[in-house]
Short mmCIF file of N, CA and C in Angstrom, two decimals:
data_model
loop_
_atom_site.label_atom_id
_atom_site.label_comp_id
_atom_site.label_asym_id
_atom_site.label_seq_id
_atom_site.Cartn_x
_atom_site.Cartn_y
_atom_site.Cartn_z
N UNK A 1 109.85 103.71 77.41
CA UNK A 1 108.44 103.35 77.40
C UNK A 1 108.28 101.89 77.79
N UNK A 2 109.37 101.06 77.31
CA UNK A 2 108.92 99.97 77.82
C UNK A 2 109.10 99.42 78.71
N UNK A 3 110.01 99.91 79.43
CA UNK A 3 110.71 99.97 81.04
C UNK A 3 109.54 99.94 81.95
N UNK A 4 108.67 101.30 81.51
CA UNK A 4 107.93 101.66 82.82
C UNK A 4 106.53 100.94 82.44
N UNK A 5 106.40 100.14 80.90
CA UNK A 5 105.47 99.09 81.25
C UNK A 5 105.63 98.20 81.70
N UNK A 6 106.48 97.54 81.72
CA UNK A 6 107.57 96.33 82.44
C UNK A 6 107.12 96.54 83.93
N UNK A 7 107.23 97.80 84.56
CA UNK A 7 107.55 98.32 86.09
C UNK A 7 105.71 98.60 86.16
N UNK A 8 105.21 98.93 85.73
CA UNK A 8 103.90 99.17 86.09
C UNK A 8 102.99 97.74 85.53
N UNK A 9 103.59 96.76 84.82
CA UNK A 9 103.15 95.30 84.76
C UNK A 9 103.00 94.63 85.76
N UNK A 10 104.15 95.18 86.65
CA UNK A 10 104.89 93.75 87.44
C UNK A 10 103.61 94.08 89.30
N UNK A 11 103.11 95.25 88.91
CA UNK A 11 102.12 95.61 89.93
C UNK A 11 100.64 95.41 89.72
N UNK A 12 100.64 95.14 88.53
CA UNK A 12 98.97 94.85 87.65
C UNK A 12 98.38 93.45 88.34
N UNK A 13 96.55 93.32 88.60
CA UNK A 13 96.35 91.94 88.74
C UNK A 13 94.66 92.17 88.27
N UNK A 14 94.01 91.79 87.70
CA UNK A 14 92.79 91.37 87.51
C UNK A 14 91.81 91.32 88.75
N UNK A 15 91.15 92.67 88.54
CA UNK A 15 90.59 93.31 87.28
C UNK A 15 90.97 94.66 87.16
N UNK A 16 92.24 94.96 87.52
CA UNK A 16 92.53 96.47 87.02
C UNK A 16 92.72 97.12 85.76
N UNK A 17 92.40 97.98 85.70
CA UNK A 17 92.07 98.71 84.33
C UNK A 17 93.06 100.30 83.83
N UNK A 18 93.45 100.14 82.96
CA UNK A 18 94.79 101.20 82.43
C UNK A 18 94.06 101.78 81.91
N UNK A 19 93.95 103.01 81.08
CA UNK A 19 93.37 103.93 80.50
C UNK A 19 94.78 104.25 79.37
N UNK A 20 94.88 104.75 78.17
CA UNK A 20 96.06 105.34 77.26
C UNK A 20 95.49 105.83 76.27
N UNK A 21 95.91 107.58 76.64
CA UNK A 21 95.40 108.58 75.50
C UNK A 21 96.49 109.38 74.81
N UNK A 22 96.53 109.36 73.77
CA UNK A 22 97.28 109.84 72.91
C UNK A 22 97.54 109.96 71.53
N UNK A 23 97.59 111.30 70.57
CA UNK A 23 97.18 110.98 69.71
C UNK A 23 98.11 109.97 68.44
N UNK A 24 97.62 109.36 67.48
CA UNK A 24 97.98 108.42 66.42
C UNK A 24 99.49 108.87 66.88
N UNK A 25 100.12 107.57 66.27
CA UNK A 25 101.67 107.17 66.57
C UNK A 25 102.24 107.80 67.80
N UNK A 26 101.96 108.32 68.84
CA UNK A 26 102.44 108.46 70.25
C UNK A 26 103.12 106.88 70.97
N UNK A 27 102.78 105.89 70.62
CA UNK A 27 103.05 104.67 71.43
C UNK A 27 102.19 103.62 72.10
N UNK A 28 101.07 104.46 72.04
CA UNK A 28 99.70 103.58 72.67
C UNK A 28 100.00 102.01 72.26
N UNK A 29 100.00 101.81 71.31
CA UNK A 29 100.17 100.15 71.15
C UNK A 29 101.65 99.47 71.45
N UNK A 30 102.92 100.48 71.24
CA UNK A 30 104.03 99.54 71.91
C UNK A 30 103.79 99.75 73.37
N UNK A 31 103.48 100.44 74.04
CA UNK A 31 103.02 100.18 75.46
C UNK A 31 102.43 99.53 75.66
N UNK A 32 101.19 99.25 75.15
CA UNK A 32 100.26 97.87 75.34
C UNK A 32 100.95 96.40 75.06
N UNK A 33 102.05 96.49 74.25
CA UNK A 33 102.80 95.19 73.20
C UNK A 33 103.65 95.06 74.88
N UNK A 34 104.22 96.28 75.07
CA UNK A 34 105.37 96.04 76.32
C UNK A 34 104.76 95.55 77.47
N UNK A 35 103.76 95.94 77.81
CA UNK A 35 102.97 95.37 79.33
C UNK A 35 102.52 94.17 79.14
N UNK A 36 102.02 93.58 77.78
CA UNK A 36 101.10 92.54 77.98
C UNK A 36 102.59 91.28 78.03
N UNK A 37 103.11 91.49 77.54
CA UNK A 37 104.78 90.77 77.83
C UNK A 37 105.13 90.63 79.18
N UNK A 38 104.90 91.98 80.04
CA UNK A 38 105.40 92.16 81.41
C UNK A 38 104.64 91.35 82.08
N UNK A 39 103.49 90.70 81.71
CA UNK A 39 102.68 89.94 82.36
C UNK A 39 102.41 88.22 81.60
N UNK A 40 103.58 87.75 81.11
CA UNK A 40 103.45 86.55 80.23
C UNK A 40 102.56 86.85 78.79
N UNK A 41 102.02 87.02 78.32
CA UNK A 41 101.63 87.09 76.87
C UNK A 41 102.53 87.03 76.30
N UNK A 42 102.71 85.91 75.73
CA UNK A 42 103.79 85.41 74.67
C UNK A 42 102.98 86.05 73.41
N UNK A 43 101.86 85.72 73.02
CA UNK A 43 101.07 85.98 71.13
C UNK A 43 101.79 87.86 71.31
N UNK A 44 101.89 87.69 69.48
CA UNK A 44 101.99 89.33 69.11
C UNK A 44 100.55 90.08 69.71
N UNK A 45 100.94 90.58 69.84
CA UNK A 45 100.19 91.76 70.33
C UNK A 45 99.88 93.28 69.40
N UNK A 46 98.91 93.15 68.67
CA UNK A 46 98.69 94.49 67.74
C UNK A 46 97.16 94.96 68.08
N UNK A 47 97.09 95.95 67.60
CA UNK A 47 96.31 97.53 67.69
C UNK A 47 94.69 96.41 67.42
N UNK A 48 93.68 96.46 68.48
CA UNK A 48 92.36 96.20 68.09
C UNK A 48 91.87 96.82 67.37
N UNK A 49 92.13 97.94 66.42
CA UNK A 49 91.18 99.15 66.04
C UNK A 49 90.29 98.98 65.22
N UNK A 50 90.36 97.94 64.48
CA UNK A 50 89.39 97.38 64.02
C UNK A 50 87.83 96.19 64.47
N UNK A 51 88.72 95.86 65.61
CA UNK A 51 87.81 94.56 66.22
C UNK A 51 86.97 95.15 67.88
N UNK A 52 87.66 96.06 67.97
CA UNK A 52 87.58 96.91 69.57
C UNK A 52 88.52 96.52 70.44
N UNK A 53 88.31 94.98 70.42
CA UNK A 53 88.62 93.96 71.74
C UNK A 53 89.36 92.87 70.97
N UNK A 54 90.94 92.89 71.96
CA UNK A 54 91.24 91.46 71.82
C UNK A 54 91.49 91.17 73.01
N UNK A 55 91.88 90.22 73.03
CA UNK A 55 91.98 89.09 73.97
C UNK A 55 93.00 88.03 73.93
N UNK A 56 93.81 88.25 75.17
CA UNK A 56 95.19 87.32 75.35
C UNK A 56 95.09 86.47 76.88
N UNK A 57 96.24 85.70 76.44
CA UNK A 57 96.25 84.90 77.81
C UNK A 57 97.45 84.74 78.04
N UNK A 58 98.02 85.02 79.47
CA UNK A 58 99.53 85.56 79.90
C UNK A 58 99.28 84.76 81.60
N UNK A 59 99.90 85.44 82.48
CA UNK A 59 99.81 85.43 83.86
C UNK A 59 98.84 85.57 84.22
N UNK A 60 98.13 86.20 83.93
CA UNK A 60 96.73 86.79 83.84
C UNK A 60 96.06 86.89 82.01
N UNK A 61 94.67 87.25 82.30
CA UNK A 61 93.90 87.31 81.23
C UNK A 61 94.46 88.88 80.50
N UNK A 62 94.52 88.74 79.66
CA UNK A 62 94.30 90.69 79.52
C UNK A 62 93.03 90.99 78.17
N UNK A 63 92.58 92.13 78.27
CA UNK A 63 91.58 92.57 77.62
C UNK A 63 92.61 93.68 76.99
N UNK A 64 92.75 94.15 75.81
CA UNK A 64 93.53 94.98 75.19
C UNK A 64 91.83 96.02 74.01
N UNK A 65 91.67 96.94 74.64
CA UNK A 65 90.80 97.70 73.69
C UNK A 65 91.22 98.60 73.18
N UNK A 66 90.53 99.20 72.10
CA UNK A 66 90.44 100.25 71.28
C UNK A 66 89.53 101.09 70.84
N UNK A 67 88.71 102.01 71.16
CA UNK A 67 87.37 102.32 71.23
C UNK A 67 87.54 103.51 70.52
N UNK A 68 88.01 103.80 69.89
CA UNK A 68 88.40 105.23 68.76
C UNK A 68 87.00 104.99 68.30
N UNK A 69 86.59 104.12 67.69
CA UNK A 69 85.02 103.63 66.70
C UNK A 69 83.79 104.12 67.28
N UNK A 70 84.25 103.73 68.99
CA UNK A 70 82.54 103.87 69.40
C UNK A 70 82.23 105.28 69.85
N UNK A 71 83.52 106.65 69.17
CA UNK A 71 82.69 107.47 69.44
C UNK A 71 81.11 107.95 69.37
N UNK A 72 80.58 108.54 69.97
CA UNK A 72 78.92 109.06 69.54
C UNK A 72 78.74 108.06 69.34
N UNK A 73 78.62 106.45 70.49
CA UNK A 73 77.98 105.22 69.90
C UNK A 73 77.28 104.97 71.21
N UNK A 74 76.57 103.85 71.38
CA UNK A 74 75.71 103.87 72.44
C UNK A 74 75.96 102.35 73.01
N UNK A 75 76.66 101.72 72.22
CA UNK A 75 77.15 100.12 72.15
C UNK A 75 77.59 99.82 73.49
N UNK A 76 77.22 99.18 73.95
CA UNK A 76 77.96 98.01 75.37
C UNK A 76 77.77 96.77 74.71
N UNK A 77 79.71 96.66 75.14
CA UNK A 77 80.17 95.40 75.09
C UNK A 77 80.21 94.68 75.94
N UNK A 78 79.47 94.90 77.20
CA UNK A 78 79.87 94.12 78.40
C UNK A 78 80.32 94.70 79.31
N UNK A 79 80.32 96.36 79.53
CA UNK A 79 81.49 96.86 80.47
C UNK A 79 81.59 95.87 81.92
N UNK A 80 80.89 95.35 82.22
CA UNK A 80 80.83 95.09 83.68
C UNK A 80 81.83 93.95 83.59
N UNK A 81 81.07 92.93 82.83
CA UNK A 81 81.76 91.75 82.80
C UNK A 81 83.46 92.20 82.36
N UNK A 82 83.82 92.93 81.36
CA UNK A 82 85.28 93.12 81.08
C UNK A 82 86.04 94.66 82.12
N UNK A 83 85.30 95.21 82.66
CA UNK A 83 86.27 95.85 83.75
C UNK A 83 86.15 95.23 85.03
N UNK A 84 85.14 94.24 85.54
CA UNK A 84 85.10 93.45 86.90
C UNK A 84 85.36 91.97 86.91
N UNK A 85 85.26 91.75 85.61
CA UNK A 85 85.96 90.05 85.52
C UNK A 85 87.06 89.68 85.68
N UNK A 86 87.78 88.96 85.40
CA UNK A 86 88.89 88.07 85.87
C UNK A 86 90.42 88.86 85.03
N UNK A 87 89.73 89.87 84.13
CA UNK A 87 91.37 90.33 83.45
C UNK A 87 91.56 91.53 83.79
N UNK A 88 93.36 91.65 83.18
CA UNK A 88 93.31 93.42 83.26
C UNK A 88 93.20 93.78 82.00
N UNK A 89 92.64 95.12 82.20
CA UNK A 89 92.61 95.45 80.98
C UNK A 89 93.00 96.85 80.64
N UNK A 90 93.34 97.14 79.41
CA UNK A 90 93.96 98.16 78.47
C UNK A 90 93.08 99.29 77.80
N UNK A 91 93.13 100.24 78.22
CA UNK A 91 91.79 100.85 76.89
C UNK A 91 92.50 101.79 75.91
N UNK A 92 92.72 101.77 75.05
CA UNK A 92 93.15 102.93 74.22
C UNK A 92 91.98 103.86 73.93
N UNK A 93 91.54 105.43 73.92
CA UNK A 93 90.98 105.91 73.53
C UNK A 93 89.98 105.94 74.22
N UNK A 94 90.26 106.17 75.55
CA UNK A 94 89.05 105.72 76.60
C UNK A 94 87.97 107.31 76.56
N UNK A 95 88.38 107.86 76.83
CA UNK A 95 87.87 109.06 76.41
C UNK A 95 86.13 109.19 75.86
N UNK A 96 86.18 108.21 75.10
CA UNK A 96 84.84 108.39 74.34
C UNK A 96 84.02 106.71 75.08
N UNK A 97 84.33 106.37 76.42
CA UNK A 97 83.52 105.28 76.90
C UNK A 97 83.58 106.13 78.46
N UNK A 98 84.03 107.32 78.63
CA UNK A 98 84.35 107.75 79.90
C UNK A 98 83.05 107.17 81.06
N UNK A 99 81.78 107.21 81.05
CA UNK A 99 80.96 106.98 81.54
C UNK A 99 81.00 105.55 82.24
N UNK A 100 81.53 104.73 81.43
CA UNK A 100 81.53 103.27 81.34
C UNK A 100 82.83 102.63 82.36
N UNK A 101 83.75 103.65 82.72
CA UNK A 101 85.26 103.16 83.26
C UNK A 101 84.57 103.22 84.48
N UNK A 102 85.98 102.24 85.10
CA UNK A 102 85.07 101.94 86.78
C UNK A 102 86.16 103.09 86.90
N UNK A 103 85.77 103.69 88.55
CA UNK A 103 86.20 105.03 88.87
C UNK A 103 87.98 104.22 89.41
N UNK A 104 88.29 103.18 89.85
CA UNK A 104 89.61 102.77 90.25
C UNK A 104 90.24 101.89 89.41
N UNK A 105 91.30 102.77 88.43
CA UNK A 105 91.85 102.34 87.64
C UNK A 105 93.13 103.62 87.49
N UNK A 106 94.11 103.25 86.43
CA UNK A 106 95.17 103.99 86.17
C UNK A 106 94.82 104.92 85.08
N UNK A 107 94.90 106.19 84.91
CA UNK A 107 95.10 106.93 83.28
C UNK A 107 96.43 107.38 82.88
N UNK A 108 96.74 106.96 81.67
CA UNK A 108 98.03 107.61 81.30
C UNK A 108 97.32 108.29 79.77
N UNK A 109 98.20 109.21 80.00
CA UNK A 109 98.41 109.93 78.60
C UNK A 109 99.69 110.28 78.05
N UNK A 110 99.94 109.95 76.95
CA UNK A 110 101.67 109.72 76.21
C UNK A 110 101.23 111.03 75.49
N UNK A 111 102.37 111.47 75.27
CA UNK A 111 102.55 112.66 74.11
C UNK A 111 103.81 112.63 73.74
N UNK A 112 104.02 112.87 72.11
CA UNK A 112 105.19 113.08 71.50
C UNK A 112 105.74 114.31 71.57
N UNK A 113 107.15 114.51 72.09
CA UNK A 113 107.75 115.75 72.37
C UNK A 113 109.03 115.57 71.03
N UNK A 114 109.56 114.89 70.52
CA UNK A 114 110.41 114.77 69.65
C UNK A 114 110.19 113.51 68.93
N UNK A 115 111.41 113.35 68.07
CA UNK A 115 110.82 111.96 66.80
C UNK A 115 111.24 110.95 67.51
N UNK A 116 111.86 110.77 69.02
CA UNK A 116 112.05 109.25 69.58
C UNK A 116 112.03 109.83 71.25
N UNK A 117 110.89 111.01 71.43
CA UNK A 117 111.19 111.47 72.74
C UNK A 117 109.43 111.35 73.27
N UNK A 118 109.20 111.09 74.16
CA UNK A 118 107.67 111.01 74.84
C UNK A 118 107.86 111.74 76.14
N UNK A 119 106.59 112.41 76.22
CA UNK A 119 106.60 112.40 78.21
C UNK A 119 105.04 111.44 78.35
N UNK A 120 105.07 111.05 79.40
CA UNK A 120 103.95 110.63 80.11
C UNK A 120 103.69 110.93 81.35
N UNK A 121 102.07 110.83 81.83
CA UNK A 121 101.83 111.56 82.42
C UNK A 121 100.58 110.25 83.14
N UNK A 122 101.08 110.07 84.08
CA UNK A 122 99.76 109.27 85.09
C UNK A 122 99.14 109.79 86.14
N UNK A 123 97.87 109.48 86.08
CA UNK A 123 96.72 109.88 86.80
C UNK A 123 96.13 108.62 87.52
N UNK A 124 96.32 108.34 88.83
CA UNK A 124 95.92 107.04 89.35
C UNK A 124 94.36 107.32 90.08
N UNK A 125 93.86 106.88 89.79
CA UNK A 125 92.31 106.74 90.47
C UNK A 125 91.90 106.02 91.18
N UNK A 126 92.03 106.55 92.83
CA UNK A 126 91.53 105.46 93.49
C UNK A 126 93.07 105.11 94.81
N UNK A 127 93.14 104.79 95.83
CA UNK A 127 93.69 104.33 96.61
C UNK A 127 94.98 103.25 96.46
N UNK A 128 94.34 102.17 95.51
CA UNK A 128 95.38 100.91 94.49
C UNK A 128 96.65 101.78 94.00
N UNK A 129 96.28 102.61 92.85
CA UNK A 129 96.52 103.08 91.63
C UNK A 129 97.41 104.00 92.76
N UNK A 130 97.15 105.11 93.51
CA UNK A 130 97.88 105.58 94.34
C UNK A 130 99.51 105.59 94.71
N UNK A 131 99.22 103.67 95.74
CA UNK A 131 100.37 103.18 95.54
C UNK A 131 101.39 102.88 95.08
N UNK A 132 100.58 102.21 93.46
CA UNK A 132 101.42 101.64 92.63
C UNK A 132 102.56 102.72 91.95
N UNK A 133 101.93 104.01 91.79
CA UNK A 133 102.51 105.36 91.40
C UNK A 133 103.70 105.52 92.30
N UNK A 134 102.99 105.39 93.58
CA UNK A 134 103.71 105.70 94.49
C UNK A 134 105.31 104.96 94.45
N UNK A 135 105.19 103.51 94.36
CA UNK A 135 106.12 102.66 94.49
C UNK A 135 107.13 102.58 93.15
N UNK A 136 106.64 103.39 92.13
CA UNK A 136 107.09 103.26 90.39
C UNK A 136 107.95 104.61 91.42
N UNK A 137 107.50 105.29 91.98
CA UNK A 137 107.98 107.01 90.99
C UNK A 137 109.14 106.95 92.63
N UNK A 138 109.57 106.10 93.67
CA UNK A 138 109.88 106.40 94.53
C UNK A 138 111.49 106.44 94.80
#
C-alpha cells in the first residue's frame, strides 16, 4: 500500500484530486499518511474525521478530507477553491460529496481481503489520470 502511494505521489501536482473508498480500517488513512510523505509532508498525518479538512504543507499543498459527516448535508466548504486551488487533494468518503468532485481526478477503492491483505482498485477520470495509471500499471 505504501509503495503504490509513493508511485502514484511521485505523479501528483496541484490541483489534482484522489478519491478513497473503503470501509472503516481498510487503509484509507495509511494511504493518505504514505502519499502525503511521497510528496514532502514531514507533520504526522492523521484521519480528519472529526474536523473534515486538514491541511499540510509538503512539495506541494495537500488538502487531506474526510466527509463521512456530511452525509445528507448540504454544507460547502469551498469546493471550488479546494479542488481548483493550488493543492492536491485527498477525499476519504467521497461518495457522499459526489456532485461536488471535479469530473478529472483519480478514484480508488481499497478493500480488505485478509487480516494484512488488500486489493485496490483505480478508476482514473479524465485523460491525466489515464496516463498516470497507465505509467504505474506498465
Amino acid at each position: 500500500m505504501e509503495a503504490l502511494a509513493a508511485e502514484i505521489g511521485s505523479y501528483l501536482k496541484p490541483p489534482d484530486v484522489l478519491t478513497l473508498e473503503g470501509e472503516l480500517g481498510t487503509g484509507k488513512t495509511t494511504f493518505s499518511k504514505a502519499l502525503a510523505k511521497s510528496i514532502g509532508v514531514t507533520r504526522t498525518v492523521s484521519s480528519p474525521t472529526f474536523t473534515i479538512i486538514k491541511q499540510y504543507e509538503g512539495n506541494y499543498p495537500l488538502n487531506h478530507l474526510d466527509v463521512y459527516r456530511l452525509a445528507d448535508s448540504e454544507e460547502d466548504l469551498g469546493w471550488d477553491e479546494l479542488f481548483y486551488g493550488d493543492a492536491i487533494s485527498i477525499v476519504e468518503w467521497a461518495q457522499f460529496i459526489q456532485n461536488e468532485l471535479p469530473e478529472q481526478r483519480l478514484d480508488m477503492v481499497i478493500r480488505q481481503t485478509g487480516s494484512n491483505a488488500r486489493t485496490i482498485e483505480l478508476t482514473p477520470k479524465g485523460e491525466r489520470f489515464t496516463h498516470i495509471c497507465e505509467e504505474i500499471f506498465k
